[in-house]
Amino acid sequence: AYEIYQCDWSSDVCSSDLVRLLTPDNMLLDDPIRPSISPKEKLSPGRWVNMYLEDGQIGAIVCYTYRCNIPTTEAELLSEEIWSDDGIKLILYSIWSYKKGCGRKLVEEMLSFYGKYDTRIITLSPKTEMAERFHLSNGAVLLRTNEETVNYEY
């Protein structure tokens, strides 16, 4: 069992299909992008997990955090950060889907809600054709290619 709450962020933009995971759950072990980050770490202070529900079933999951600097590696993502005046960025570091089309719907929901705050939304993505196709087809642009990862910006 897992504990979720319906998206109640005092916004008419947020869908009732978007929910936030509140406690670690074994479904986070399904993460094909960042399997080395434990479910507990994915929900540690400063990190969150949202799920997109379709017909009452989990359709897609996103793990995210806020950072001042744009991480280029998983180690940078998990490291303590020194505040900078660069502004806060929402970093989507893992997205996976259980149902066709739900990954796109989840990204749309995240953009709809967080985009209204004029927050930069950036990914820490693997260097794969699948990740490239997914992000570019969903409106992201290539921000930076790193040694092992790619940053896209929505």
PDB file of C-alpha atoms in Angstrom:
ATOM      1  CA  ALA A   1       0.000   0.000   0.000  1.00  0.00           C
ATOM      2  CA  TYR A   2       1.082   3.542  -0.589  1.00  0.00           C
ATOM      3  CA  GLU A   3      -0.129   6.866   0.623  1.00  0.00           C
ATOM      4  CA  ILE A   4      -1.084   9.474  -1.940  1.00  0.00           C
ATOM      5  CA  TYR A   5      -3.106  12.628  -1.928  1.00  0.00           C
ATOM      6  CA  GLN A   6      -5.137  14.102  -4.706  1.00  0.00           C
ATOM      7  CA  CYS A   7      -3.428  17.103  -6.216  1.00  0.00           C
ATOM      8  CA  ASP A   8      -4.652  19.885  -3.967  1.00  0.00           C
ATOM      9  CA  TRP A   9      -2.328  22.765  -4.716  1.00  0.00           C
ATOM     10  CA  SER A  10      -4.985  25.509  -4.655  1.00  0.00           C
ATOM     11  CA  SER A  11      -4.949  25.635  -8.418  1.00  0.00           C
ATOM     12  CA  ASP A  12      -7.576  25.236 -11.069  1.00  0.00           C
ATOM     13  CA  VAL A  13      -4.776  24.157 -13.417  1.00  0.00           C
ATOM     14  CA  CYS A  14      -3.835  20.973 -11.588  1.00  0.00           C
ATOM     15  CA  SER A  15      -5.598  17.785 -12.610  1.00  0.00           C
ATOM     16  CA  SER A  16      -7.172  15.408 -10.159  1.00  0.00           C
ATOM     17  CA  ASP A  17      -5.279  12.718 -12.111  1.00  0.00           C
ATOM     18  CA  LEU A  18      -1.953  13.964 -10.708  1.00  0.00           C
ATOM     19  CA  VAL A  19      -1.083  12.670  -7.249  1.00  0.00           C
ATOM     20  CA  ARG A  20       1.988  12.891  -5.048  1.00  0.00           C
ATOM     21  CA  LEU A  21       3.500   9.862  -3.382  1.00  0.00           C
ATOM     22  CA  LEU A  22       4.057  10.573   0.310  1.00  0.00           C
ATOM     23  CA  THR A  23       5.863   7.454   1.527  1.00  0.00           C
ATOM     24  CA  PRO A  24       8.433   5.179  -0.151  1.00  0.00           C
ATOM     25  CA  ASP A  25       6.895   2.307  -2.081  1.00  0.00           C
ATOM     26  CA  ASN A  26       8.343  -0.703  -3.891  1.00  0.00           C
ATOM     27  CA  MET A  27       6.850   0.546  -7.188  1.00  0.00           C
ATOM     28  CA  LEU A  28       9.765   3.011  -7.202  1.00  0.00           C
ATOM     29  CA  LEU A  29      12.014  -0.011  -7.743  1.00  0.00           C
ATOM     30  CA  ASP A  30      10.501  -0.159 -11.262  1.00  0.00           C
ATOM     31  CA  ASP A  31      12.450   2.988 -12.176  1.00  0.00           C
ATOM     32  CA  PRO A  32      14.408   2.105 -15.339  1.00  0.00           C
ATOM     33  CA  ILE A  33      16.288   5.437 -15.438  1.00  0.00           C
ATOM     34  CA  ARG A  34      17.669   5.784 -11.897  1.00  0.00           C
ATOM     35  CA  PRO A  35      17.464   2.306 -10.315  1.00  0.00           C
ATOM     36  CA  SER A  36      20.446   3.106  -8.084  1.00  0.00           C
ATOM     37  CA  ILE A  37      18.458   5.770  -6.207  1.00  0.00           C
ATOM     38  CA  SER A  38      16.464   3.988  -3.507  1.00  0.00           C
ATOM     39  CA  PRO A  39      12.744   4.650  -2.964  1.00  0.00           C
ATOM     40  CA  LYS A  40      13.631   6.275   0.364  1.00  0.00           C
ATOM     41  CA  GLU A  41      16.150   8.620  -1.327  1.00  0.00           C
ATOM     42  CA  LYS A  42      13.586   9.552  -3.995  1.00  0.00           C
ATOM     43  CA  LEU A  43      11.371  10.919  -1.214  1.00  0.00           C
ATOM     44  CA  SER A  44      14.091  12.365   1.007  1.00  0.00           C
ATOM     45  CA  PRO A  45      13.850  16.067   1.936  1.00  0.00           C
ATOM     46  CA  GLY A  46      13.858  18.182  -1.202  1.00  0.00           C
ATOM     47  CA  ARG A  47      12.820  15.339  -3.523  1.00  0.00           C
ATOM     48  CA  TRP A  48       9.326  14.363  -4.672  1.00  0.00           C
ATOM     49  CA  VAL A  49       7.481  11.783  -6.735  1.00  0.00           C
ATOM     50  CA  ASN A  50       4.287  12.471  -8.678  1.00  0.00           C
ATOM     51  CA  MET A  51       2.124   9.921 -10.439  1.00  0.00           C
ATOM     52  CA  TYR A  52      -0.346  10.307 -13.251  1.00  0.00           C
ATOM     53  CA  LEU A  53      -3.473   8.195 -12.772  1.00  0.00           C
ATOM     54  CA  GLU A  54      -5.606   7.067 -15.679  1.00  0.00           C
ATOM     55  CA  ASP A  55      -8.805   5.136 -14.961  1.00  0.00           C
ATOM     56  CA  GLY A  56      -7.664   4.790 -11.340  1.00  0.00           C
ATOM     57  CA  GLN A  57      -4.437   3.033 -12.369  1.00  0.00           C
ATOM     58  CA  ILE A  58      -0.901   4.404 -12.192  1.00  0.00           C
ATOM     59  CA  GLY A  59      -0.036   5.377 -15.757  1.00  0.00           C
ATOM     60  CA  ALA A  60       3.295   7.154 -15.273  1.00  0.00           C
ATOM     61  CA  ILE A  61       5.688   8.321 -12.557  1.00  0.00           C
ATOM     62  CA  VAL A  62       8.096  11.260 -12.348  1.00  0.00           C
ATOM     63  CA  CYS A  63      10.828  11.875  -9.759  1.00  0.00           C
ATOM     64  CA  TYR A  64      11.954  15.474  -9.325  1.00  0.00           C
ATOM     65  CA  THR A  65      13.793  17.971  -7.179  1.00  0.00           C
ATOM     66  CA  TYR A  66      14.654  21.650  -7.125  1.00  0.00           C
ATOM     67  CA  ARG A  67      18.224  22.815  -7.695  1.00  0.00           C
ATOM     68  CA  CYS A  68      20.048  26.078  -8.259  1.00  0.00           C
ATOM     69  CA  ASN A  69      22.594  24.441 -10.537  1.00  0.00           C
ATOM     70  CA  ILE A  70      21.767  22.101 -13.401  1.00  0.00           C
ATOM     71  CA  PRO A  71      23.124  18.642 -12.553  1.00  0.00           C
ATOM     72  CA  THR A  72      25.053  16.754 -15.228  1.00  0.00           C
ATOM     73  CA  THR A  73      25.494  13.513 -13.265  1.00  0.00           C
ATOM     74  CA  GLU A  74      23.544  11.494 -10.738  1.00  0.00           C
ATOM     75  CA  ALA A  75      26.238  12.315  -8.150  1.00  0.00           C
ATOM     76  CA  GLU A  76      25.631  16.058  -8.677  1.00  0.00           C
ATOM     77  CA  LEU A  77      21.889  15.473  -8.436  1.00  0.00           C
ATOM     78  CA  LEU A  78      22.268  13.793  -5.042  1.00  0.00           C
ATOM     79  CA  SER A  79      24.954  16.095  -3.637  1.00  0.00           C
ATOM     80  CA  GLU A  80      24.354  18.940  -1.247  1.00  0.00           C
ATOM     81  CA  GLU A  81      24.173  22.179  -3.101  1.00  0.00           C
ATOM     82  CA  ILE A  82      25.524  25.605  -2.330  1.00  0.00           C
ATOM     83  CA  TRP A  83      22.888  28.267  -3.006  1.00  0.00           C
ATOM     84  CA  SER A  84      23.554  30.516  -5.937  1.00  0.00           C
ATOM     85  CA  ASP A  85      21.796  33.465  -7.522  1.00  0.00           C
ATOM     86  CA  ASP A  86      21.161  31.413 -10.659  1.00  0.00           C
ATOM     87  CA  GLY A  87      17.526  30.866  -9.719  1.00  0.00           C
ATOM     88  CA  ILE A  88      15.702  27.715  -8.773  1.00  0.00           C
ATOM     89  CA  LYS A  89      15.123  25.043 -11.407  1.00  0.00           C
ATOM     90  CA  LEU A  90      12.767  22.079 -11.297  1.00  0.00           C
ATOM     91  CA  ILE A  91      14.805  19.020 -12.277  1.00  0.00           C
ATOM     92  CA  LEU A  92      12.916  16.016 -13.659  1.00  0.00           C
ATOM     93  CA  TYR A  93      15.416  13.207 -13.153  1.00  0.00           C
ATOM     94  CA  SER A  94      13.338  10.124 -13.867  1.00  0.00           C
ATOM     95  CA  ILE A  95      10.133   9.551 -15.829  1.00  0.00           C
ATOM     96  CA  TRP A  96       8.646   6.196 -16.700  1.00  0.00           C
ATOM     97  CA  SER A  97       5.294   4.992 -17.872  1.00  0.00           C
ATOM     98  CA  TYR A  98       3.140   1.908 -17.481  1.00  0.00           C
ATOM     99  CA  LYS A  99       0.552   2.881 -20.107  1.00  0.00           C
ATOM    100  CA  LYS A 100       1.091   4.280 -23.589  1.00  0.00           C
ATOM    101  CA  GLY A 101       0.618   8.053 -23.680  1.00  0.00           C
ATOM    102  CA  CYS A 102       0.651   8.538 -19.908  1.00  0.00           C
ATOM    103  CA  GLY A 103       4.262   9.770 -19.821  1.00  0.00           C
ATOM    104  CA  ARG A 104       3.253  12.620 -22.126  1.00  0.00           C
ATOM    105  CA  LYS A 105       0.160  13.381 -20.024  1.00  0.00           C
ATOM    106  CA  LEU A 106       2.270  13.453 -16.866  1.00  0.00           C
ATOM    107  CA  VAL A 107       4.752  15.896 -18.404  1.00  0.00           C
ATOM    108  CA  GLU A 108       1.853  18.082 -19.603  1.00  0.00           C
ATOM    109  CA  GLU A 109       0.415  18.166 -16.079  1.00  0.00           C
ATOM    110  CA  MET A 110       3.799  19.064 -14.571  1.00  0.00           C
ATOM    111  CA  LEU A 111       4.322  21.828 -17.155  1.00  0.00           C
ATOM    112  CA  SER A 112       0.810  23.149 -16.652  1.00  0.00           C
ATOM    113  CA  PHE A 113       1.243  23.461 -12.908  1.00  0.00           C
ATOM    114  CA  TYR A 114       4.892  24.410 -12.469  1.00  0.00           C
ATOM    115  CA  GLY A 115       5.171  26.462 -15.657  1.00  0.00           C
ATOM    116  CA  LYS A 116       2.803  29.080 -14.271  1.00  0.00           C
ATOM    117  CA  TYR A 117       5.455  29.962 -11.680  1.00  0.00           C
ATOM    118  CA  ASP A 118       7.935  30.864 -14.404  1.00  0.00           C
ATOM    119  CA  THR A 119      10.144  28.043 -13.144  1.00  0.00           C
ATOM    120  CA  ARG A 120      12.729  26.583 -15.505  1.00  0.00           C
ATOM    121  CA  ILE A 121      11.946  22.893 -15.958  1.00  0.00           C
ATOM    122  CA  ILE A 122      15.009  20.872 -16.891  1.00  0.00           C
ATOM    123  CA  THR A 123      15.711  17.161 -17.154  1.00  0.00           C
ATOM    124  CA  LEU A 124      18.643  15.001 -16.202  1.00  0.00           C
ATOM    125  CA  SER A 125      18.138  12.376 -18.895  1.00  0.00           C
ATOM    126  CA  PRO A 126      20.072   9.365 -20.107  1.00  0.00           C
ATOM    127  CA  LYS A 127      21.852   9.607 -23.458  1.00  0.00           C
ATOM    128  CA  THR A 128      19.395   7.406 -25.313  1.00  0.00           C
ATOM    129  CA  GLU A 129      17.342   7.770 -28.481  1.00  0.00           C
ATOM    130  CA  MET A 130      14.225   6.942 -26.472  1.00  0.00           C
ATOM    131  CA  ALA A 131      14.807   9.815 -24.032  1.00  0.00           C
ATOM    132  CA  GLU A 132      15.632  12.185 -26.893  1.00  0.00           C
ATOM    133  CA  ARG A 133      12.458  11.255 -28.833  1.00  0.00           C
ATOM    134  CA  PHE A 134      10.312  11.502 -25.708  1.00  0.00           C
ATOM    135  CA  HIS A 135      11.497  14.938 -24.607  1.00  0.00           C
ATOM    136  CA  LEU A 136      11.739  16.541 -28.038  1.00  0.00           C
ATOM    137  CA  SER A 137       8.293  15.257 -29.050  1.00  0.00           C
ATOM    138  CA  ASN A 138       6.867  16.699 -25.826  1.00  0.00           C
ATOM    139  CA  GLY A 139       8.191  20.201 -26.514  1.00  0.00           C
ATOM    140  CA  ALA A 140      11.563  20.199 -24.784  1.00  0.00           C
ATOM    141  CA  VAL A 141      14.686  21.608 -26.398  1.00  0.00           C
ATOM    142  CA  LEU A 142      18.209  20.280 -26.064  1.00  0.00           C
ATOM    143  CA  LEU A 143      19.951  22.375 -23.421  1.00  0.00           C
ATOM    144  CA  ARG A 144      23.258  20.557 -22.983  1.00  0.00           C
ATOM    145  CA  THR A 145      24.891  17.235 -23.811  1.00  0.00           C
ATOM    146  CA  ASN A 146      27.087  15.947 -20.986  1.00  0.00           C
ATOM    147  CA  GLU A 147      29.523  13.041 -20.802  1.00  0.00           C
ATOM    148  CA  GLU A 148      26.898  10.524 -19.606  1.00  0.00           C
ATOM    149  CA  THR A 149      23.625  12.475 -19.624  1.00  0.00           C
ATOM    150  CA  VAL A 150      21.626  15.078 -21.491  1.00  0.00           C
ATOM    151  CA  ASN A 151      19.774  18.110 -20.133  1.00  0.00           C
ATOM    152  CA  TYR A 152      16.567  19.107 -21.938  1.00  0.00           C
ATOM    153  CA  GLU A 153      14.561  22.170 -21.056  1.00  0.00           C
ATOM    154  CA  TYR A 154      10.793  22.550 -21.249  1.00  0.00           C
TER     155      TYR A 154
END
